[in-house]
CSV table of N, CA and C in Angstrom, one decimal:
chain,number,residue,atom,x,y,z
W,1,UNK,N,-3.8,0.6,-1.2
W,1,UNK,CA,-4.5,-0.9,-1.3
W,1,UNK,C,-3.7,-2.3,-3.1
W,2,UNK,N,-3.6,-2.9,-2.9
W,2,UNK,CA,-3.1,-3.6,-4.6
W,2,UNK,C,-4.1,-4.0,-5.3
W,3,UNK,N,-4.2,-4.1,-6.6
W,3,UNK,CA,-4.9,-4.2,-7.5
W,3,UNK,C,-5.6,-5.9,-7.0
W,4,UNK,N,-4.6,-6.9,-7.1
W,4,UNK,CA,-4.8,-8.5,-6.4
W,4,UNK,C,-5.5,-8.2,-5.0
W,5,UNK,N,-5.2,-7.5,-4.2
W,5,UNK,CA,-6.2,-7.2,-2.9
W,5,UNK,C,-7.2,-6.5,-3.0
W,6,UNK,N,-7.7,-5.6,-3.8
W,6,UNK,CA,-9.3,-4.8,-4.0
W,6,UNK,C,-9.7,-6.4,-4.9
W,7,UNK,N,-9.1,-6.9,-5.6
W,7,UNK,CA,-9.8,-8.3,-6.4
W,7,UNK,C,-10.6,-9.1,-5.1
W,8,UNK,N,-9.7,-9.2,-4.3
W,8,UNK,CA,-10.2,-10.3,-3.4
W,8,UNK,C,-10.9,-9.6,-2.8
W,9,UNK,N,-10.8,-8.7,-2.0
W,9,UNK,CA,-12.2,-7.9,-1.4
W,9,UNK,C,-13.2,-7.5,-1.7
W,10,UNK,N,-13.1,-7.2,-3.1
W,10,UNK,CA,-14.2,-7.1,-3.6
W,10,UNK,C,-15.0,-8.5,-4.4
W,11,UNK,N,-14.4,-9.3,-4.9
W,11,UNK,CA,-14.8,-10.8,-4.5
W,11,UNK,C,-15.8,-11.3,-2.9
W,12,UNK,N,-15.1,-11.0,-2.4
W,12,UNK,CA,-15.5,-11.8,-0.7
W,12,UNK,C,-16.5,-10.9,-0.1
W,13,UNK,N,-16.7,-9.5,-0.5
W,13,UNK,CA,-18.2,-9.5,-1.1
W,13,UNK,C,-19.1,-9.0,-1.8
W,14,UNK,N,-18.9,-9.5,-2.9
W,14,UNK,CA,-20.1,-9.8,-3.8
W,14,UNK,C,-20.3,-11.4,-3.4
W,15,UNK,N,-19.2,-12.1,-3.3
W,15,UNK,CA,-19.8,-13.4,-2.8
W,15,UNK,C,-21.4,-13.5,-1.1
W,16,UNK,N,-20.1,-12.6,-0.6
W,16,UNK,CA,-21.1,-12.1,1.0
W,16,UNK,C,-22.4,-11.7,0.7
W,17,UNK,N,-23.0,-11.0,-0.3
W,17,UNK,CA,-23.4,-10.3,-0.7
W,17,UNK,C,-25.0,-11.0,-1.3
W,18,UNK,N,-24.1,-12.3,-1.9
W,18,UNK,CA,-25.0,-13.0,-3.4
W,18,UNK,C,-25.6,-14.2,-1.5
W,19,UNK,N,-24.8,-14.9,-0.6
W,19,UNK,CA,-25.2,-15.7,0.4
W,19,UNK,C,-26.0,-15.4,1.3
W,20,UNK,N,-26.1,-13.6,1.5
W,20,UNK,CA,-26.9,-13.2,2.7
W,20,UNK,C,-28.4,-12.9,1.7
W,21,UNK,N,-28.5,-12.5,0.4
W,21,UNK,CA,-29.8,-11.9,0.0
W,21,UNK,C,-30.4,-13.0,-0.3
W,22,UNK,N,-29.8,-13.9,-0.7
W,22,UNK,CA,-30.0,-15.5,-1.6
W,22,UNK,C,-31.2,-16.5,0.3
W,23,UNK,N,-30.6,-16.2,1.3
W,23,UNK,CA,-31.0,-16.8,2.2
W,23,UNK,C,-29.4,-16.8,3.3
W,24,UNK,N,-30.6,-16.4,4.9
W,24,UNK,CA,-28.8,-16.2,5.1
W,24,UNK,C,-29.4,-16.8,6.9
W,25,UNK,N,-30.7,-16.6,7.3
W,25,UNK,CA,-30.6,-17.6,9.0
W,25,UNK,C,-31.8,-18.2,8.1
W,26,UNK,N,-32.3,-19.3,9.5
W,26,UNK,CA,-33.2,-20.3,9.8
W,26,UNK,C,-33.0,-21.5,9.7
W,27,UNK,N,-33.9,-22.1,9.8
W,27,UNK,CA,-33.8,-23.7,10.0
W,27,UNK,C,-33.5,-23.9,11.7
W,28,UNK,N,-32.8,-25.0,12.1
W,28,UNK,CA,-32.5,-25.9,13.3
W,28,UNK,C,-32.2,-24.8,14.5
W,29,UNK,N,-31.9,-25.0,15.3
W,29,UNK,CA,-31.7,-24.2,16.7
W,29,UNK,C,-29.9,-24.5,16.2
W,30,UNK,N,-29.9,-25.9,15.7
W,30,UNK,CA,-28.0,-26.1,15.7
W,30,UNK,C,-27.6,-25.1,14.3
W,31,UNK,N,-28.3,-24.9,13.7
W,31,UNK,CA,-27.4,-23.9,12.3
W,31,UNK,C,-27.5,-22.8,13.1
W,32,UNK,N,-28.7,-22.4,13.6
W,32,UNK,CA,-29.0,-20.4,14.2
W,32,UNK,C,-28.0,-20.7,15.2
W,33,UNK,N,-27.8,-21.2,16.2
W,33,UNK,CA,-26.0,-21.8,17.4
W,33,UNK,C,-25.3,-21.6,16.2
W,34,UNK,N,-24.7,-22.0,15.4
W,34,UNK,CA,-23.6,-21.8,14.8
W,34,UNK,C,-23.4,-20.5,14.4
W,35,UNK,N,-24.4,-19.8,13.6
W,35,UNK,CA,-24.4,-18.6,13.3
W,35,UNK,C,-24.1,-17.5,14.0
W,36,UNK,N,-25.1,-17.9,15.4
W,36,UNK,CA,-25.0,-17.0,16.3
W,36,UNK,C,-22.8,-17.0,17.2
W,37,UNK,N,-22.4,-18.2,17.2
W,37,UNK,CA,-21.4,-18.1,17.5
W,37,UNK,C,-20.5,-17.5,16.3
W,38,UNK,N,-20.6,-18.3,15.3
W,38,UNK,CA,-20.1,-17.0,14.0
W,38,UNK,C,-19.8,-15.7,14.1
W,39,UNK,N,-21.0,-15.3,14.3
W,39,UNK,CA,-21.2,-13.7,15.0
W,39,UNK,C,-19.9,-13.0,15.8
W,40,UNK,N,-20.5,-14.4,17.1
W,40,UNK,CA,-19.3,-13.5,18.3
W,40,UNK,C,-17.9,-13.9,17.7
W,41,UNK,N,-17.6,-15.2,17.4
W,41,UNK,CA,-16.0,-14.7,17.1
W,41,UNK,C,-15.9,-14.1,16.3
W,42,UNK,N,-16.6,-13.5,15.5
W,42,UNK,CA,-16.3,-12.2,14.6
W,42,UNK,C,-16.3,-11.6,15.3
W,43,UNK,N,-17.3,-10.9,16.0
W,43,UNK,CA,-17.0,-9.4,17.2
W,43,UNK,C,-16.0,-9.7,18.1
W,44,UNK,N,-15.3,-10.9,18.2
W,44,UNK,CA,-14.7,-10.9,19.2
W,44,UNK,C,-13.1,-10.7,18.8
W,45,UNK,N,-13.1,-11.1,17.3
W,45,UNK,CA,-12.2,-11.1,17.0
W,45,UNK,C,-11.7,-9.1,16.4
W,46,UNK,N,-12.6,-8.8,16.1
W,46,UNK,CA,-12.7,-7.2,16.0
W,46,UNK,C,-12.6,-6.2,17.4
W,47,UNK,N,-12.7,-6.7,18.4
W,47,UNK,CA,-13.2,-6.0,19.6
W,47,UNK,C,-11.1,-5.9,20.2
W,48,UNK,N,-10.7,-7.3,19.9
W,48,UNK,CA,-9.1,-7.7,20.0
W,48,UNK,C,-8.5,-7.1,19.3
W,49,UNK,N,-8.7,-7.0,18.1
W,49,UNK,CA,-8.3,-6.2,17.2
W,49,UNK,C,-8.0,-4.7,17.3
W,50,UNK,N,-9.2,-4.4,18.0
W,50,UNK,CA,-9.7,-2.7,18.2
W,50,UNK,C,-9.9,-2.4,16.9
W,51,UNK,N,-11.1,-1.6,17.0
W,51,UNK,CA,-11.9,-1.1,15.9
W,51,UNK,C,-11.0,-0.6,14.7
W,52,UNK,N,-10.3,0.5,15.3
W,52,UNK,CA,-8.8,1.3,14.9
W,52,UNK,C,-8.0,0.5,13.7
W,53,UNK,N,-7.8,-0.6,14.4
W,53,UNK,CA,-6.7,-1.7,13.6
W,53,UNK,C,-7.3,-2.5,12.9
W,54,UNK,N,-8.7,-2.3,12.8
W,54,UNK,CA,-9.9,-3.5,12.1
W,54,UNK,C,-9.8,-3.2,10.5
W,55,UNK,N,-8.9,-3.7,9.3
W,55,UNK,CA,-9.3,-4.0,8.3
W,55,UNK,C,-9.7,-5.2,7.3
W,56,UNK,N,-10.4,-4.7,6.4
W,56,UNK,CA,-11.4,-5.8,5.3
W,56,UNK,C,-10.4,-5.8,4.3
W,57,UNK,N,-8.9,-5.0,4.0
W,57,UNK,CA,-8.0,-5.8,3.0
W,57,UNK,C,-6.8,-6.1,3.4
W,58,UNK,N,-6.1,-7.1,3.0
W,58,UNK,CA,-5.4,-7.8,3.1
W,58,UNK,C,-3.8,-7.3,3.5
W,59,UNK,N,-3.6,-6.0,3.2
W,59,UNK,CA,-3.0,-5.3,4.0
W,59,UNK,C,-2.4,-4.4,5.2
W,60,UNK,N,-1.5,-5.0,5.9
W,60,UNK,CA,-1.1,-4.7,7.5
W,60,UNK,C,-1.4,-3.1,7.6
W,61,UNK,N,-2.8,-3.0,8.9
W,61,UNK,CA,-2.8,-2.0,9.6
W,61,UNK,C,-2.1,-1.4,10.8
W,62,UNK,N,-1.8,-2.6,10.8
W,62,UNK,CA,-2.0,-2.6,12.8
W,62,UNK,C,-0.5,-2.6,12.4
W,63,UNK,N,0.4,-1.9,14.0
W,63,UNK,CA,1.9,-1.7,14.1
W,63,UNK,C,2.2,-2.6,14.7
W,64,UNK,N,1.6,-3.5,15.6
W,64,UNK,CA,1.9,-4.2,16.3
W,64,UNK,C,0.9,-6.1,16.2
W,65,UNK,N,2.4,-7.0,17.0
W,65,UNK,CA,1.1,-8.2,16.6
W,65,UNK,C,0.1,-8.4,17.4
W,66,UNK,N,-1.6,-9.0,17.1
W,66,UNK,CA,-2.4,-9.3,18.0
W,66,UNK,C,-2.4,-10.3,18.1
W,67,UNK,N,-1.7,-10.8,19.8
W,67,UNK,CA,-2.0,-11.8,20.2
W,67,UNK,C,-2.5,-12.1,21.5
W,68,UNK,N,-4.0,-11.3,21.7
W,68,UNK,CA,-5.1,-11.4,22.6
W,68,UNK,C,-6.2,-12.0,22.0
W,69,UNK,N,-7.4,-11.6,23.5
W,69,UNK,CA,-8.3,-12.4,22.2
W,69,UNK,C,-8.6,-13.7,21.9
W,70,UNK,N,-9.5,-13.9,20.8
W,70,UNK,CA,-9.6,-15.5,20.1
W,70,UNK,C,-8.1,-15.6,19.6
W,71,UNK,N,-7.0,-14.4,19.4
W,71,UNK,CA,-5.7,-14.6,18.8
W,71,UNK,C,-4.8,-15.2,19.4
W,72,UNK,N,-4.9,-15.8,20.6
W,72,UNK,CA,-4.5,-16.5,21.3
W,72,UNK,C,-4.1,-17.9,20.8
W,73,UNK,N,-5.5,-18.3,19.6
W,73,UNK,CA,-5.2,-20.0,19.4
W,73,UNK,C,-5.6,-20.2,18.3
W,74,UNK,N,-5.9,-18.9,17.7
W,74,UNK,CA,-6.2,-18.7,16.2
W,74,UNK,C,-5.7,-17.6,15.3
W,75,UNK,N,-4.9,-17.3,13.9
W,75,UNK,CA,-4.7,-16.3,13.5
W,75,UNK,C,-5.9,-15.3,13.0
W,76,UNK,N,-7.0,-16.1,12.4
W,76,UNK,CA,-8.3,-15.3,11.8
W,76,UNK,C,-9.6,-15.7,12.4
W,77,UNK,N,-10.1,-15.2,13.2
W,77,UNK,CA,-11.2,-15.5,14.0
W,77,UNK,C,-12.4,-15.3,13.1
W,78,UNK,N,-12.1,-13.5,12.3
W,78,UNK,CA,-13.0,-12.8,11.6
W,78,UNK,C,-13.9,-14.0,11.0
W,79,UNK,N,-12.5,-14.6,9.3
W,79,UNK,CA,-13.2,-15.5,8.8
W,79,UNK,C,-13.5,-16.6,9.5
W,80,UNK,N,-12.8,-17.1,10.0
W,80,UNK,CA,-14.0,-17.8,11.0
W,80,UNK,C,-15.6,-17.8,11.2
W,81,UNK,N,-15.4,-17.0,11.4
W,81,UNK,CA,-17.0,-16.4,12.5
W,81,UNK,C,-17.8,-16.0,10.7
W,82,UNK,N,-17.0,-15.7,9.9
W,82,UNK,CA,-17.7,-15.2,8.3
W,82,UNK,C,-18.4,-17.1,7.6
W,83,UNK,N,-17.4,-18.0,8.3
W,83,UNK,CA,-17.2,-19.1,7.5
W,83,UNK,C,-18.7,-20.3,8.2
W,84,UNK,N,-18.6,-19.8,9.7
W,84,UNK,CA,-18.8,-20.3,10.5
W,84,UNK,C,-21.0,-20.1,10.5
W,85,UNK,N,-21.4,-18.1,10.3
W,85,UNK,CA,-21.8,-18.2,9.6
W,85,UNK,C,-23.3,-18.6,8.3
W,86,UNK,N,-22.0,-18.9,6.9
W,86,UNK,CA,-22.4,-18.6,6.2
W,86,UNK,C,-22.4,-20.6,5.3
W,87,UNK,N,-21.9,-21.3,6.4
W,87,UNK,CA,-22.2,-23.1,6.3
W,87,UNK,C,-23.1,-23.2,6.3
W,88,UNK,N,-24.5,-22.7,7.7
W,88,UNK,CA,-25.3,-23.3,8.0
W,88,UNK,C,-26.2,-22.7,6.8
W,89,UNK,N,-25.9,-21.4,6.5
W,89,UNK,CA,-27.1,-20.4,5.7
W,89,UNK,C,-27.0,-21.8,4.5
W,90,UNK,N,-25.9,-21.7,3.9
W,90,UNK,CA,-26.5,-22.8,2.5
W,90,UNK,C,-26.5,-24.7,2.5
W,91,UNK,N,-26.4,-24.8,3.8
W,91,UNK,CA,-27.2,-26.3,3.6
W,91,UNK,C,-28.6,-25.9,4.6
W,92,UNK,N,-28.4,-25.1,5.4
W,92,UNK,CA,-30.3,-24.6,5.0
W,92,UNK,C,-31.4,-24.2,3.9
W,93,UNK,N,-30.9,-23.1,2.8
W,93,UNK,CA,-31.0,-23.1,1.5
W,93,UNK,C,-30.2,-23.1,0.5
W,94,UNK,N,-30.2,-24.2,0.6
W,94,UNK,CA,-29.3,-25.0,-0.1
W,94,UNK,C,-29.5,-25.0,-2.1
W,95,UNK,N,-28.7,-24.3,-2.9
W,95,UNK,CA,-29.1,-24.7,-4.0
W,95,UNK,C,-27.1,-24.7,-4.8
W,96,UNK,N,-27.1,-25.6,-5.4
W,96,UNK,CA,-25.6,-25.7,-6.5
W,96,UNK,C,-24.9,-24.2,-6.4
W,97,UNK,N,-25.9,-23.3,-6.8
W,97,UNK,CA,-24.9,-21.8,-7.0
W,97,UNK,C,-24.7,-21.1,-5.6
W,98,UNK,N,-25.2,-21.6,-5.1
W,98,UNK,CA,-25.5,-21.1,-3.1
W,98,UNK,C,-23.5,-22.0,-2.7
W,99,UNK,N,-23.9,-23.2,-3.0
W,99,UNK,CA,-22.8,-24.3,-2.7
W,99,UNK,C,-21.8,-23.9,-3.5
W,100,UNK,N,-21.3,-23.1,-4.9
W,100,UNK,CA,-20.1,-22.8,-5.1
W,100,UNK,C,-19.9,-21.6,-5.3
W,101,UNK,N,-20.9,-20.3,-4.7
W,101,UNK,CA,-20.5,-19.7,-4.1
W,101,UNK,C,-20.0,-19.5,-2.7
W,102,UNK,N,-20.2,-21.1,-1.9
W,102,UNK,CA,-19.5,-20.8,-0.2
W,102,UNK,C,-18.3,-21.8,-0.5
W,103,UNK,N,-18.1,-22.1,-2.0
W,103,UNK,CA,-17.0,-22.9,-2.1
W,103,UNK,C,-15.7,-21.1,-2.4
W,104,UNK,N,-16.0,-21.0,-3.3
W,104,UNK,CA,-15.9,-19.9,-3.8
W,104,UNK,C,-14.9,-19.2,-2.8
W,105,UNK,N,-16.1,-18.1,-1.6
W,105,UNK,CA,-16.1,-17.4,-0.9
W,105,UNK,C,-14.3,-18.2,-0.3
W,106,UNK,N,-14.5,-19.6,0.7
W,106,UNK,CA,-13.8,-20.2,1.0
W,106,UNK,C,-12.1,-20.0,0.5
W,107,UNK,N,-12.2,-20.1,-0.9
W,107,UNK,CA,-11.3,-20.4,-1.8
W,107,UNK,C,-10.6,-18.2,-1.8
W,108,UNK,N,-11.5,-17.3,-1.5
W,108,UNK,CA,-11.0,-16.6,-1.9
W,108,UNK,C,-10.7,-16.0,0.2
W,109,UNK,N,-10.9,-16.6,0.9
W,109,UNK,CA,-10.4,-15.9,1.9
W,109,UNK,C,-9.4,-17.1,2.1
W,110,UNK,N,-9.1,-17.8,1.7
W,110,UNK,CA,-7.9,-18.7,1.8
W,110,UNK,C,-6.6,-17.7,1.3
W,111,UNK,N,-6.7,-16.7,-0.2
W,111,UNK,CA,-6.0,-16.4,-0.5
W,111,UNK,C,-5.9,-14.8,0.2
W,112,UNK,N,-6.5,-14.7,1.0
W,112,UNK,CA,-6.4,-13.4,2.0
W,112,UNK,C,-5.6,-13.8,2.6
W,113,UNK,N,-5.5,-15.2,3.3
W,113,UNK,CA,-4.9,-15.4,4.6
W,113,UNK,C,-3.8,-15.5,4.3
W,114,UNK,N,-3.1,-16.1,3.1
W,114,UNK,CA,-1.5,-16.3,2.4
W,114,UNK,C,-1.3,-14.7,1.9
W,115,UNK,N,-2.4,-14.0,1.5
W,115,UNK,CA,-1.2,-13.2,1.2
W,115,UNK,C,-1.2,-11.7,2.9
W,116,UNK,N,-2.6,-12.1,3.7
W,116,UNK,CA,-2.0,-11.3,4.9
W,116,UNK,C,-0.5,-11.7,5.8
W,117,UNK,N,-0.8,-13.2,5.6
W,117,UNK,CA,0.5,-14.0,6.3
W,117,UNK,C,1.9,-13.7,5.3
W,118,UNK,N,1.7,-13.2,4.2
W,118,UNK,CA,3.2,-13.1,3.8
W,118,UNK,C,3.4,-11.3,3.9
W,119,UNK,N,2.7,-10.5,4.1
W,119,UNK,CA,3.3,-9.3,5.0
W,119,UNK,C,3.2,-9.3,6.1
W,120,UNK,N,2.5,-9.8,6.9
W,120,UNK,CA,2.8,-9.9,8.7
W,120,UNK,C,4.0,-10.3,8.9
W,121,UNK,N,4.7,-11.2,7.9
W,121,UNK,CA,6.3,-11.8,8.1
W,121,UNK,C,7.2,-10.8,7.5
W,122,UNK,N,6.9,-10.0,6.5
W,122,UNK,CA,7.4,-8.9,6.2
W,122,UNK,C,7.9,-7.7,7.3
W,123,UNK,N,6.7,-7.9,7.6
W,123,UNK,CA,6.7,-6.5,8.9
W,123,UNK,C,7.1,-7.3,10.2
W,124,UNK,N,6.6,-8.4,10.6
W,124,UNK,CA,6.5,-8.6,11.7
W,124,UNK,C,7.9,-9.8,12.0
W,125,UNK,N,8.5,-10.3,11.0
W,125,UNK,CA,9.6,-11.5,10.6
W,125,UNK,C,9.1,-12.4,11.7
W,126,UNK,N,10.2,-13.2,12.9
W,126,UNK,CA,10.4,-14.1,13.3
W,126,UNK,C,9.1,-14.0,14.3
W,127,UNK,N,9.2,-12.8,15.0
W,127,UNK,CA,8.1,-12.6,15.8
W,127,UNK,C,6.5,-13.1,15.1
W,128,UNK,N,6.2,-13.0,14.0
W,128,UNK,CA,5.6,-14.0,12.9
W,128,UNK,C,5.4,-14.8,12.9
W,129,UNK,N,6.3,-15.9,12.1
W,129,UNK,CA,6.7,-17.2,12.7
W,129,UNK,C,6.7,-17.8,14.3
W,130,UNK,N,7.2,-17.4,14.8
W,130,UNK,CA,6.4,-17.8,16.5
W,130,UNK,C,5.6,-18.2,16.3
W,131,UNK,N,4.6,-16.8,16.9
W,131,UNK,CA,3.0,-16.6,16.4
W,131,UNK,C,2.6,-18.3,15.6
W,132,UNK,N,2.8,-18.5,14.5
W,132,UNK,CA,2.1,-19.2,13.5
W,132,UNK,C,2.4,-20.7,13.7
W,133,UNK,N,3.9,-20.9,15.0
W,133,UNK,CA,3.9,-22.0,15.3
W,133,UNK,C,3.0,-22.2,16.5
W,134,UNK,N,2.2,-21.3,17.1
W,134,UNK,CA,2.1,-21.4,18.7
W,134,UNK,C,0.3,-21.4,18.4
W,135,UNK,N,-0.2,-21.0,16.9
W,135,UNK,CA,-1.4,-20.8,16.5
W,135,UNK,C,-1.7,-21.4,15.2
W,136,UNK,N,-3.6,-21.6,15.1
W,136,UNK,CA,-4.2,-22.2,13.8
W,136,UNK,C,-4.4,-21.6,13.2
W,137,UNK,N,-5.0,-21.3,11.9
W,137,UNK,CA,-5.5,-20.6,11.2
W,137,UNK,C,-6.4,-20.7,11.3
W,138,UNK,N,-7.6,-21.9,11.4
W,138,UNK,CA,-9.2,-21.8,11.8
W,138,UNK,C,-9.4,-21.9,12.9
W,139,UNK,N,-9.4,-23.5,12.9
W,139,UNK,CA,-10.1,-24.3,14.3
W,139,UNK,C,-8.6,-24.4,15.1
W,140,UNK,N,-9.7,-23.8,16.9
W,140,UNK,CA,-8.0,-24.0,17.6
W,140,UNK,C,-7.6,-25.2,17.6
W,141,UNK,N,-6.2,-25.8,17.9
W,141,UNK,CA,-6.1,-27.2,18.2
W,141,UNK,C,-5.9,-28.2,17.0
W,142,UNK,N,-6.5,-27.4,15.7
W,142,UNK,CA,-6.7,-28.3,14.4
W,142,UNK,C,-6.2,-27.9,12.8
W,143,UNK,N,-6.9,-26.5,12.8
W,143,UNK,CA,-6.1,-26.5,11.3
W,143,UNK,C,-6.1,-24.6,11.5
């Protein structure tokens, strides 16, 4: 893992740890529903990736481009899952520090995505470019 990737991963884990330790679940049925949806999307992404190919670092571990499961529609279901869990937790247990942590986490995830997509293009070339034209980064049909 490169130094840059290590910084991104450590930052992500520290921010997730902070947000989790300062208030994770609770609130309304809708906030819990979003969190369960987030966990489900993330697990679906891991299962589709296959556990042996799962990788927290931006470096590409897969030997083939994954286009099954949630990857048919979005390129980053695990990151979407993280945000679906964390956004309601920040709303329910709001502090300015938690909001800043959520914003920083979102930026870290975007930097990881940029790094991953650059490396995926290097490894898979035109196949990855074609895949990016058929899919969205986070939200199907939107973003």
